[in-house]
PDB file of C-alpha atoms and ligand atoms in Angstrom:
ATOM      1  CA  MET E   1      17.539  -4.015  39.306  1.00 89.00           C
ATOM      2  CA  GLN E   2      18.514  -2.929  35.812  1.00 94.00           C
ATOM      3  CA  ILE E   3      16.494  -0.408  33.813  1.00 96.00           C
ATOM      4  CA  ILE E   4      16.332  -1.172  30.100  1.00 97.00           C
ATOM      5  CA  ARG E   5      14.884   1.331  27.654  1.00 97.00           C
ATOM      6  CA  ALA E   6      13.004   0.228  24.544  1.00 97.00           C
ATOM      7  CA  SER E   7      15.131   0.870  21.463  1.00 96.00           C
ATOM      8  CA  ASP E   8      12.264   2.916  19.956  1.00 95.00           C
ATOM      9  CA  MET E   9       9.798   4.903  22.061  1.00 96.00           C
ATOM     10  CA  GLY E  10       8.327   8.327  22.723  1.00 94.00           C
ATOM     11  CA  PHE E  11       7.360  11.151  20.376  1.00 90.00           C
ATOM     12  CA  CYS E  12       6.949  10.016  16.788  1.00 90.00           C
ATOM     13  CA  TRP E  13       8.082  12.427  14.101  1.00 90.00           C
ATOM     14  CA  GLY E  14       4.467  13.362  13.269  1.00 92.00           C
ATOM     15  CA  VAL E  15       3.770  14.547  16.811  1.00 89.00           C
ATOM     16  CA  ARG E  16       7.177  16.236  17.085  1.00 91.00           C
ATOM     17  CA  ARG E  17       6.404  18.057  13.825  1.00 94.00           C
ATOM     18  CA  ALA E  18       2.950  19.172  15.068  1.00 94.00           C
ATOM     19  CA  VAL E  19       4.288  20.422  18.404  1.00 92.00           C
ATOM     20  CA  ASP E  20       7.161  22.267  16.673  1.00 93.00           C
ATOM     21  CA  MET E  21       4.775  23.906  14.186  1.00 94.00           C
ATOM     22  CA  MET E  22       2.499  25.137  16.958  1.00 94.00           C
ATOM     23  CA  GLU E  23       5.362  26.408  19.110  1.00 93.00           C
ATOM     24  CA  GLN E  24       6.871  28.263  16.135  1.00 93.00           C
ATOM     25  CA  GLN E  25       3.537  29.860  15.254  1.00 92.00           C
ATOM     26  CA  ALA E  26       2.857  30.908  18.850  1.00 92.00           C
ATOM     27  CA  ALA E  27       6.402  32.266  19.238  1.00 91.00           C
ATOM     28  CA  GLY E  28       5.403  35.117  16.932  1.00 86.00           C
ATOM     29  CA  GLY E  29       3.297  36.481  19.797  1.00 85.00           C
ATOM     30  CA  LEU E  30      -0.173  35.719  18.440  1.00 88.00           C
ATOM     31  CA  PRO E  31      -1.899  33.030  20.497  1.00 89.00           C
ATOM     32  CA  ILE E  32      -3.229  29.854  18.914  1.00 95.00           C
ATOM     33  CA  ILE E  33      -6.064  27.647  20.024  1.00 96.00           C
ATOM     34  CA  SER E  34      -5.758  24.018  19.076  1.00 96.00           C
ATOM     35  CA  LEU E  35      -8.954  22.192  18.182  1.00 96.00           C
ATOM     36  CA  GLY E  36      -8.766  19.375  20.716  1.00 94.00           C
ATOM     37  CA  SER E  37      -5.632  18.270  22.533  1.00 89.00           C
ATOM     38  CA  VAL E  38      -2.468  18.267  20.422  1.00 84.00           C
ATOM     39  CA  VAL E  39      -1.802  14.725  21.559  1.00 80.00           C
ATOM     40  CA  HIS E  40      -3.390  12.512  24.173  1.00 75.00           C
ATOM     41  CA  ASN E  41      -0.989  13.629  26.850  1.00 81.00           C
ATOM     42  CA  GLU E  42      -1.809  16.116  29.603  1.00 82.00           C
ATOM     43  CA  GLN E  43       1.821  17.045  30.204  1.00 85.00           C
ATOM     44  CA  VAL E  44       2.290  18.089  26.568  1.00 87.00           C
ATOM     45  CA  VAL E  45      -0.941  20.103  26.684  1.00 88.00           C
ATOM     46  CA  GLU E  46       0.302  21.976  29.770  1.00 90.00           C
ATOM     47  CA  HIS E  47       3.739  22.505  28.234  1.00 90.00           C
ATOM     48  CA  LEU E  48       2.168  24.075  25.135  1.00 92.00           C
ATOM     49  CA  ARG E  49      -0.268  26.166  27.143  1.00 93.00           C
ATOM     50  CA  GLY E  50       2.754  27.791  28.754  1.00 93.00           C
ATOM     51  CA  ARG E  51       3.973  28.728  25.274  1.00 93.00           C
ATOM     52  CA  GLY E  52       0.759  30.341  24.071  1.00 93.00           C
ATOM     53  CA  VAL E  53      -1.065  27.352  22.580  1.00 95.00           C
ATOM     54  CA  GLY E  54      -4.478  26.875  24.228  1.00 94.00           C
ATOM     55  CA  VAL E  55      -7.055  24.136  23.669  1.00 94.00           C
ATOM     56  CA  ALA E  56     -10.737  24.254  22.723  1.00 95.00           C
ATOM     57  CA  ALA E  57     -12.853  21.102  22.857  1.00 92.00           C
ATOM     58  CA  SER E  58     -14.985  22.120  19.864  1.00 91.00           C
ATOM     59  CA  ALA E  59     -15.273  24.765  17.150  1.00 89.00           C
ATOM     60  CA  ALA E  60     -18.026  26.465  19.163  1.00 90.00           C
ATOM     61  CA  GLU E  61     -15.576  27.047  22.037  1.00 92.00           C
ATOM     62  CA  LEU E  62     -12.848  28.600  19.889  1.00 90.00           C
ATOM     63  CA  SER E  63     -11.687  32.100  20.722  1.00 88.00           C
ATOM     64  CA  GLY E  64      -9.254  34.293  18.781  1.00 87.00           C
ATOM     65  CA  ASP E  65      -8.502  34.229  15.092  1.00 92.00           C
ATOM     66  CA  ARG E  66      -6.074  31.372  14.789  1.00 95.00           C
ATOM     67  CA  VAL E  67      -6.874  27.696  15.111  1.00 96.00           C
ATOM     68  CA  ALA E  68      -4.518  24.737  14.867  1.00 96.00           C
ATOM     69  CA  ILE E  69      -5.626  21.368  13.530  1.00 96.00           C
ATOM     70  CA  THR E  70      -3.833  18.627  15.462  1.00 95.00           C
ATOM     71  CA  ALA E  71      -1.766  15.737  14.066  1.00 92.00           C
ATOM     72  CA  HIS E  72      -4.917  13.550  14.072  1.00 93.00           C
ATOM     73  CA  GLY E  73      -6.486  15.681  11.333  1.00 96.00           C
ATOM     74  CA  VAL E  74     -10.152  16.608  10.838  1.00 97.00           C
ATOM     75  CA  GLY E  75     -12.843  16.006   8.264  1.00 97.00           C
ATOM     76  CA  PRO E  76     -13.954  18.344   5.468  1.00 97.00           C
ATOM     77  CA  GLN E  77     -17.054  19.551   7.330  1.00 96.00           C
ATOM     78  CA  VAL E  78     -14.909  20.753  10.219  1.00 96.00           C
ATOM     79  CA  LEU E  79     -12.533  22.556   7.841  1.00 96.00           C
ATOM     80  CA  GLN E  80     -15.508  24.179   6.134  1.00 96.00           C
ATOM     81  CA  GLU E  81     -16.966  25.281   9.476  1.00 95.00           C
ATOM     82  CA  LEU E  82     -13.660  26.889  10.492  1.00 96.00           C
ATOM     83  CA  ARG E  83     -13.395  28.695   7.160  1.00 96.00           C
ATOM     84  CA  GLU E  84     -16.933  30.020   7.535  1.00 96.00           C
ATOM     85  CA  MET E  85     -15.967  31.290  11.003  1.00 95.00           C
ATOM     86  CA  GLY E  86     -13.139  33.238   9.327  1.00 96.00           C
ATOM     87  CA  LYS E  87     -10.370  31.447  11.233  1.00 96.00           C
ATOM     88  CA  GLU E  88      -6.780  31.326  10.102  1.00 96.00           C
ATOM     89  CA  ILE E  89      -6.021  27.582  10.011  1.00 97.00           C
ATOM     90  CA  ILE E  90      -2.652  26.157  11.023  1.00 96.00           C
ATOM     91  CA  ASP E  91      -2.813  22.576   9.831  1.00 96.00           C
ATOM     92  CA  THR E  92      -0.429  20.204  11.622  1.00 96.00           C
ATOM     93  CA  THR E  93      -2.172  17.033  10.406  1.00 97.00           C
ATOM     94  CA  CYS E  94       0.411  14.265  10.205  1.00 96.00           C
ATOM     95  CA  PRO E  95       1.191  13.524   6.529  1.00 97.00           C
ATOM     96  CA  ILE E  96       0.504   9.829   7.175  1.00 96.00           C
ATOM     97  CA  VAL E  97      -3.018  10.701   8.323  1.00 97.00           C
ATOM     98  CA  THR E  98      -3.470  13.012   5.336  1.00 98.00           C
ATOM     99  CA  ARG E  99      -2.637  10.053   3.087  1.00 98.00           C
ATOM    100  CA  SER E 100      -5.400   7.993   4.751  1.00 98.00           C
ATOM    101  CA  GLN E 101      -7.864  10.841   4.297  1.00 98.00           C
ATOM    102  CA  ARG E 102      -7.000  11.143   0.597  1.00 98.00           C
ATOM    103  CA  TRP E 103      -7.433   7.422   0.004  1.00 98.00           C
ATOM    104  CA  ALA E 104     -10.787   7.464   1.809  1.00 98.00           C
ATOM    105  CA  LYS E 105     -12.067  10.352  -0.309  1.00 98.00           C
ATOM    106  CA  LYS E 106     -10.711   9.033  -3.617  1.00 98.00           C
ATOM    107  CA  LEU E 107     -12.103   5.517  -3.197  1.00 98.00           C
ATOM    108  CA  ALA E 108     -15.433   6.708  -1.777  1.00 98.00           C
ATOM    109  CA  ASP E 109     -15.763   9.009  -4.810  1.00 98.00           C
ATOM    110  CA  GLU E 110     -15.142   5.947  -7.002  1.00 98.00           C
ATOM    111  CA  GLY E 111     -18.021   4.101  -5.322  1.00 97.00           C
ATOM    112  CA  PHE E 112     -16.178   1.942  -2.797  1.00 98.00           C
ATOM    113  CA  ALA E 113     -17.417   1.327   0.719  1.00 98.00           C
ATOM    114  CA  ILE E 114     -14.623   2.459   3.044  1.00 98.00           C
ATOM    115  CA  VAL E 115     -14.135   0.052   5.932  1.00 98.00           C
ATOM    116  CA  ILE E 116     -11.732   1.430   8.519  1.00 98.00           C
ATOM    117  CA  PHE E 117     -10.260  -1.005  11.001  1.00 98.00           C
ATOM    118  CA  GLY E 118     -10.401   1.259  14.020  1.00 96.00           C
ATOM    119  CA  ASP E 119     -12.293   2.953  16.791  1.00 95.00           C
ATOM    120  CA  PRO E 120     -15.075   5.224  15.449  1.00 95.00           C
ATOM    121  CA  ASN E 121     -14.631   7.503  18.460  1.00 94.00           C
ATOM    122  CA  HIS E 122     -10.926   8.049  17.877  1.00 92.00           C
ATOM    123  CA  LYS E 123     -10.202  11.540  16.564  1.00 93.00           C
ATOM    124  CA  GLU E 124      -8.160  10.398  13.567  1.00 96.00           C
ATOM    125  CA  VAL E 125     -10.824   7.860  12.570  1.00 97.00           C
ATOM    126  CA  ARG E 126     -13.649  10.398  12.923  1.00 97.00           C
ATOM    127  CA  GLY E 127     -11.794  12.638  10.471  1.00 98.00           C
ATOM    128  CA  VAL E 128     -11.112   9.873   7.946  1.00 98.00           C
ATOM    129  CA  LEU E 129     -14.777   8.787   8.178  1.00 98.00           C
ATOM    130  CA  GLN E 130     -15.859  12.295   7.233  1.00 98.00           C
ATOM    131  CA  TRP E 131     -13.623  12.164   4.147  1.00 98.00           C
ATOM    132  CA  ALA E 132     -15.406   8.931   3.184  1.00 98.00           C
ATOM    133  CA  GLY E 133     -18.742  10.787   3.158  1.00 96.00           C
ATOM    134  CA  ASN E 134     -21.684   8.442   3.676  1.00 93.00           C
ATOM    135  CA  ARG E 135     -19.712   5.371   2.561  1.00 96.00           C
ATOM    136  CA  GLY E 136     -17.510   5.015   5.663  1.00 97.00           C
ATOM    137  CA  TYR E 137     -17.685   2.358   8.408  1.00 98.00           C
ATOM    138  CA  ALA E 138     -15.265   2.109  11.325  1.00 98.00           C
ATOM    139  CA  ILE E 139     -15.258  -1.283  13.022  1.00 98.00           C
ATOM    140  CA  THR E 140     -13.030  -3.838  14.730  1.00 97.00           C
ATOM    141  CA  GLU E 141     -12.784  -7.589  14.125  1.00 96.00           C
ATOM    142  CA  ASP E 142     -15.722  -8.285  16.474  1.00 96.00           C
ATOM    143  CA  GLU E 143     -18.062  -6.001  14.524  1.00 97.00           C
ATOM    144  CA  ILE E 144     -17.784  -7.312  10.966  1.00 97.00           C
ATOM    145  CA  ASP E 145     -21.278  -8.799  11.207  1.00 96.00           C
ATOM    146  CA  SER E 146     -22.672  -5.313  11.891  1.00 96.00           C
ATOM    147  CA  LEU E 147     -21.783  -4.095   8.379  1.00 97.00           C
ATOM    148  CA  PRO E 148     -24.995  -3.424   6.441  1.00 96.00           C
ATOM    149  CA  GLY E 149     -26.092  -6.005   3.905  1.00 91.00           C
ATOM    150  CA  ASP E 150     -26.670  -3.353   1.245  1.00 92.00           C
ATOM    151  CA  MET E 151     -23.159  -1.932   1.486  1.00 95.00           C
ATOM    152  CA  PRO E 152     -21.427  -1.422  -1.896  1.00 96.00           C
ATOM    153  CA  SER E 153     -19.807  -4.654  -3.125  1.00 97.00           C
ATOM    154  CA  ARG E 154     -16.568  -2.828  -3.932  1.00 98.00           C
ATOM    155  CA  VAL E 155     -14.810  -2.492  -0.606  1.00 98.00           C
ATOM    156  CA  ALA E 156     -11.665  -0.620   0.418  1.00 98.00           C
ATOM    157  CA  VAL E 157     -10.116  -1.472   3.773  1.00 98.00           C
ATOM    158  CA  LEU E 158      -7.964   1.025   5.651  1.00 98.00           C
ATOM    159  CA  SER E 159      -6.576   0.927   9.168  1.00 97.00           C
ATOM    160  CA  GLN E 160      -6.366   3.431  11.964  1.00 96.00           C
ATOM    161  CA  THR E 161      -2.681   4.358  11.635  1.00 93.00           C
ATOM    162  CA  THR E 162      -1.683   3.164  15.093  1.00 85.00           C
ATOM    163  CA  HIS E 163      -3.099  -0.350  14.944  1.00 88.00           C
ATOM    164  CA  ASN E 164      -1.055  -3.490  15.249  1.00 85.00           C
ATOM    165  CA  PRO E 165      -0.062  -4.832  11.773  1.00 89.00           C
ATOM    166  CA  GLN E 166      -0.893  -8.443  12.589  1.00 90.00           C
ATOM    167  CA  ARG E 167      -4.341  -7.513  13.875  1.00 93.00           C
ATOM    168  CA  PHE E 168      -4.979  -5.520  10.700  1.00 96.00           C
ATOM    169  CA  ALA E 169      -3.902  -8.477   8.526  1.00 97.00           C
ATOM    170  CA  ASN E 170      -6.203 -10.781  10.501  1.00 98.00           C
ATOM    171  CA  PHE E 171      -9.047  -8.281  10.183  1.00 98.00           C
ATOM    172  CA  VAL E 172      -8.717  -8.136   6.393  1.00 98.00           C
ATOM    173  CA  ALA E 173      -8.646 -11.936   6.156  1.00 98.00           C
ATOM    174  CA  LEU E 174     -11.687 -12.264   8.432  1.00 98.00           C
ATOM    175  CA  LEU E 175     -13.621  -9.607   6.507  1.00 98.00           C
ATOM    176  CA  LEU E 176     -12.969 -11.461   3.268  1.00 96.00           C
ATOM    177  CA  ARG E 177     -13.955 -14.823   4.764  1.00 96.00           C
ATOM    178  CA  LYS E 178     -17.182 -13.493   6.273  1.00 96.00           C
ATOM    179  CA  ARG E 179     -18.259 -11.316   3.324  1.00 96.00           C
ATOM    180  CA  ILE E 180     -16.906 -13.219   0.289  1.00 95.00           C
ATOM    181  CA  ASP E 181     -20.452 -13.651  -1.096  1.00 94.00           C
ATOM    182  CA  ARG E 182     -21.009  -9.864  -1.012  1.00 95.00           C
ATOM    183  CA  ILE E 183     -17.617  -8.510  -2.117  1.00 96.00           C
ATOM    184  CA  SER E 184     -16.845  -8.092  -5.815  1.00 97.00           C
ATOM    185  CA  ASP E 185     -13.640  -6.091  -5.400  1.00 97.00           C
ATOM    186  CA  LEU E 186     -11.479  -5.703  -2.295  1.00 97.00           C
ATOM    187  CA  GLN E 187      -8.710  -3.128  -1.998  1.00 98.00           C
ATOM    188  CA  MET E 188      -6.480  -3.101   1.046  1.00 98.00           C
ATOM    189  CA  ILE E 189      -4.706   0.198   1.561  1.00 98.00           C
ATOM    190  CA  ASN E 190      -1.936  -0.119   4.097  1.00 97.00           C
ATOM    191  CA  THR E 191      -2.386   3.031   6.148  1.00 97.00           C
ATOM    192  CA  LEU E 192      -0.473   1.743   9.163  1.00 94.00           C
ATOM    193  CA  CYS E 193       2.141   4.043  10.574  1.00 91.00           C
ATOM    194  CA  HIS E 194       5.607   2.527  10.779  1.00 86.00           C
ATOM    195  CA  ALA E 195       6.488   4.871  13.628  1.00 86.00           C
ATOM    196  CA  THR E 196       4.090   3.048  15.905  1.00 81.00           C
ATOM    197  CA  SER E 197       4.612  -0.442  14.481  1.00 82.00           C
ATOM    198  CA  GLY E 198       8.353   0.081  15.087  1.00 89.00           C
ATOM    199  CA  GLN E 199       7.595   1.053  18.669  1.00 92.00           C
ATOM    200  CA  GLN E 200       5.342  -1.972  19.083  1.00 90.00           C
ATOM    201  CA  ALA E 201       8.079  -4.280  17.783  1.00 92.00           C
ATOM    202  CA  ALA E 202      10.575  -2.645  20.150  1.00 96.00           C
ATOM    203  CA  ALA E 203       8.116  -3.066  23.060  1.00 97.00           C
ATOM    204  CA  GLU E 204       7.666  -6.729  22.212  1.00 96.00           C
ATOM    205  CA  GLU E 205      11.408  -7.248  22.113  1.00 97.00           C
ATOM    206  CA  LEU E 206      11.770  -5.394  25.419  1.00 98.00           C
ATOM    207  CA  ALA E 207       9.057  -7.514  27.062  1.00 98.00           C
ATOM    208  CA  GLY E 208      11.114 -10.614  26.243  1.00 97.00           C
ATOM    209  CA  LEU E 209      14.151  -9.208  28.062  1.00 97.00           C
ATOM    210  CA  VAL E 210      12.679  -8.048  31.369  1.00 98.00           C
ATOM    211  CA  ASP E 211      10.390  -9.236  34.159  1.00 95.00           C
ATOM    212  CA  ILE E 212       8.346  -6.035  34.440  1.00 97.00           C
ATOM    213  CA  VAL E 213       7.545  -3.247  31.983  1.00 98.00           C
ATOM    214  CA  VAL E 214       6.516   0.338  32.677  1.00 98.00           C
ATOM    215  CA  VAL E 215       4.612   1.889  29.763  1.00 98.00           C
ATOM    216  CA  VAL E 216       4.599   5.688  29.937  1.00 97.00           C
ATOM    217  CA  GLY E 217       1.853   7.705  28.247  1.00 94.00           C
ATOM    218  CA  GLY E 218      -1.568   9.303  28.405  1.00 90.00           C
ATOM    219  CA  ARG E 219      -4.497   7.118  29.434  1.00 90.00           C
ATOM    220  CA  GLU E 220      -6.404   8.316  26.353  1.00 85.00           C
ATOM    221  CA  SER E 221      -3.524   7.547  23.992  1.00 86.00           C
ATOM    222  CA  ALA E 222      -4.462   4.652  21.697  1.00 84.00           C
ATOM    223  CA  ASN E 223      -0.887   3.891  20.730  1.00 86.00           C
ATOM    224  CA  THR E 224       0.213   3.839  24.389  1.00 93.00           C
ATOM    225  CA  ARG E 225      -2.563   1.384  25.196  1.00 92.00           C
ATOM    226  CA  HIS E 226      -1.449  -0.783  22.271  1.00 91.00           C
ATOM    227  CA  LEU E 227       2.037  -0.930  23.788  1.00 95.00           C
ATOM    228  CA  VAL E 228       0.463  -2.149  27.038  1.00 97.00           C
ATOM    229  CA  GLU E 229      -1.399  -4.858  25.098  1.00 95.00           C
ATOM    230  CA  VAL E 230       1.766  -5.933  23.276  1.00 95.00           C
ATOM    231  CA  CYS E 231       3.690  -6.323  26.548  1.00 97.00           C
ATOM    232  CA  GLN E 232       0.827  -8.102  28.312  1.00 97.00           C
ATOM    233  CA  ALA E 233       0.532 -10.487  25.367  1.00 96.00           C
ATOM    234  CA  ARG E 234       4.142 -11.528  26.079  1.00 96.00           C
ATOM    235  CA  GLY E 235       3.031 -12.477  29.597  1.00 96.00           C
ATOM    236  CA  VAL E 236       5.173  -9.906  31.398  1.00 97.00           C
ATOM    237  CA  ALA E 237       3.912  -7.794  34.333  1.00 97.00           C
ATOM    238  CA  THR E 238       2.978  -4.439  32.788  1.00 98.00           C
ATOM    239  CA  HIS E 239       2.068  -1.103  34.373  1.00 98.00           C
ATOM    240  CA  HIS E 240       0.762   1.918  32.491  1.00 98.00           C
ATOM    241  CA  VAL E 241       1.650   5.268  34.093  1.00 97.00           C
ATOM    242  CA  GLU E 242       1.162   8.847  32.950  1.00 94.00           C
ATOM    243  CA  THR E 243       3.848  10.320  35.204  1.00 95.00           C
ATOM    244  CA  GLU E 244       6.542   9.236  37.629  1.00 96.00           C
ATOM    245  CA  SER E 245       4.243  10.014  40.568  1.00 96.00           C
ATOM    246  CA  GLU E 246       2.205   6.873  39.807  1.00 97.00           C
ATOM    247  CA  LEU E 247       5.146   4.485  40.181  1.00 97.00           C
ATOM    248  CA  GLN E 248       4.728   2.252  43.219  1.00 95.00           C
ATOM    249  CA  PRO E 249       7.923   0.793  44.729  1.00 93.00           C
ATOM    250  CA  ALA E 250       6.081  -2.437  45.630  1.00 93.00           C
ATOM    251  CA  TRP E 251       5.716  -3.273  41.907  1.00 96.00           C
ATOM    252  CA  PHE E 252       9.465  -3.773  41.703  1.00 94.00           C
ATOM    253  CA  ASP E 253       9.960  -6.006  44.746  1.00 91.00           C
ATOM    254  CA  GLY E 254      12.009  -9.001  43.663  1.00 91.00           C
ATOM    255  CA  ARG E 255      12.296  -7.787  40.058  1.00 94.00           C
ATOM    256  CA  GLU E 256      15.709  -7.858  38.479  1.00 94.00           C
ATOM    257  CA  ARG E 257      15.094  -6.093  35.190  1.00 96.00           C
ATOM    258  CA  VAL E 258      12.559  -3.387  34.435  1.00 97.00           C
ATOM    259  CA  GLY E 259      11.807  -2.255  30.891  1.00 98.00           C
ATOM    260  CA  VAL E 260      10.595   1.230  30.002  1.00 98.00           C
ATOM    261  CA  THR E 261       8.692   2.128  26.866  1.00 98.00           C
ATOM    262  CA  ALA E 262       6.448   5.065  25.953  1.00 97.00           C
ATOM    263  CA  GLY E 263       3.740   5.941  23.472  1.00 93.00           C
ATOM    264  CA  ALA E 264       4.210   8.180  20.444  1.00 89.00           C
ATOM    265  CA  SER E 265       2.554  11.096  22.254  1.00 86.00           C
ATOM    266  CA  THR E 266       4.786  10.935  25.333  1.00 92.00           C
ATOM    267  CA  PRO E 267       7.384  13.734  25.527  1.00 92.00           C
ATOM    268  CA  ASP E 268      11.003  13.109  26.471  1.00 92.00           C
ATOM    269  CA  PHE E 269      10.755  15.104  29.692  1.00 92.00           C
ATOM    270  CA  VAL E 270       8.037  12.768  31.050  1.00 94.00           C
ATOM    271  CA  ILE E 271      10.027   9.624  30.129  1.00 97.00           C
ATOM    272  CA  ASP E 272      13.157  11.092  31.714  1.00 96.00           C
ATOM    273  CA  ALA E 273      11.271  11.830  34.938  1.00 97.00           C
ATOM    274  CA  VAL E 274      10.002   8.227  35.103  1.00 97.00           C
ATOM    275  CA  ILE E 275      13.484   6.830  34.548  1.00 97.00           C
ATOM    276  CA  ALA E 276      14.964   9.199  37.124  1.00 96.00           C
ATOM    277  CA  ARG E 277      12.425   7.915  39.666  1.00 96.00           C
ATOM    278  CA  LEU E 278      13.254   4.292  38.791  1.00 96.00           C
ATOM    279  CA  GLU E 279      16.942   5.056  39.159  1.00 93.00           C
ATOM    280  CA  GLN E 280      16.298   5.848  42.766  1.00 90.00           C
ATOM    281  CA  PHE E 281      15.813   2.064  43.176  1.00 79.00           C
ATOM    282  CA  SER E 282      18.573   0.908  40.886  1.00 71.00           C
ATOM    283  CA  SER E 283      21.253   1.686  38.287  1.00 53.00           C
ATOM    284  CA  ALA E 284      20.414   2.217  34.600  1.00 43.00           C
ATOM    285  CA  VAL E 285      22.012   0.432  31.657  1.00 47.00           C
ATOM    286  CA  PRO E 286      21.466   1.112  27.917  1.00 46.00           C
ATOM    287  CA  ALA E 287      19.281  -1.274  25.836  1.00 49.00           C
TER     288      ALA E 287
HETATM  289  S1  SF4 N   1       1.849   7.933  15.183  1.00 53.71           S
HETATM  290 FE1  SF4 N   1       2.371   7.931  13.014  1.00 53.71          FE
HETATM  291  S2  SF4 N   1       0.483   8.661  12.023  1.00 53.71           S
HETATM  292 FE2  SF4 N   1       0.331   9.236  14.160  1.00 53.71          FE
HETATM  293  S3  SF4 N   1       1.195  11.272  14.291  1.00 53.71           S
HETATM  294 FE3  SF4 N   1       2.859   9.851  14.710  1.00 53.71          FE
HETATM  295  S4  SF4 N   1       3.885   9.567  12.722  1.00 53.71           S
HETATM  296 FE4  SF4 N   1       1.845  10.412  12.342  1.00 53.71          FE
END
């Protein structure tokens, strides 16, 4: 059995930047509490905890003077709340997310409804929605009919950064088809992140080369789950694991080539451990 790595996988530069910023700040000796998990990956959270970066689930649970905003960003009300609490804010929001937030605020201020193609419960989307004030709606392609009839006729469409480009394009087309009688002006702002679309393209390519794929990443990680969807859509057997301990030898019975890919929040040391475990069954070759 050969092991083939995706040509693009693992930490994106935005997550690497956020983790580096937090580690550097904590290295000074003053602890930091991050507001929510840095990324959707338990192993990264533990790694950072060992370096003085704790986690609080909400502002009410924060201790200490210093708080880090994660790469997903937060909305203006959260920032205001932290300022009123007198916290020193270390903002590691990914610049690509910041760009989405700025577009949402600018166009909402101009009177547009802000329709975000995304999951309203995802941390990044919750933040962008707050920047859109009371003009924001986060929906997927199945929920277009739920948009209110009295929504502003000028509509700006943004995407959760980690979504699949083709799905976003289809969403925009469907929105226009379904709402053409109620839209006077439609602006599509491409807020997709190329880091994840590159990883999705690499996963798709990988799925065409192998007969089983292992996708490594946190169960709560949206971009990891998208990689699973991409591989499944190619009809290849796909298993999502968080760590090497979940690998089951029976999955690989009769398989000749196994592909490995990983979400943008998966650190190198977790990927390496998965590959090392797979190598116990086989020999590795480069992609
Ligand atoms: S996936 Fe893209 S938008 Fe999200 S943190 Fe990474 S670089 Fe930034």
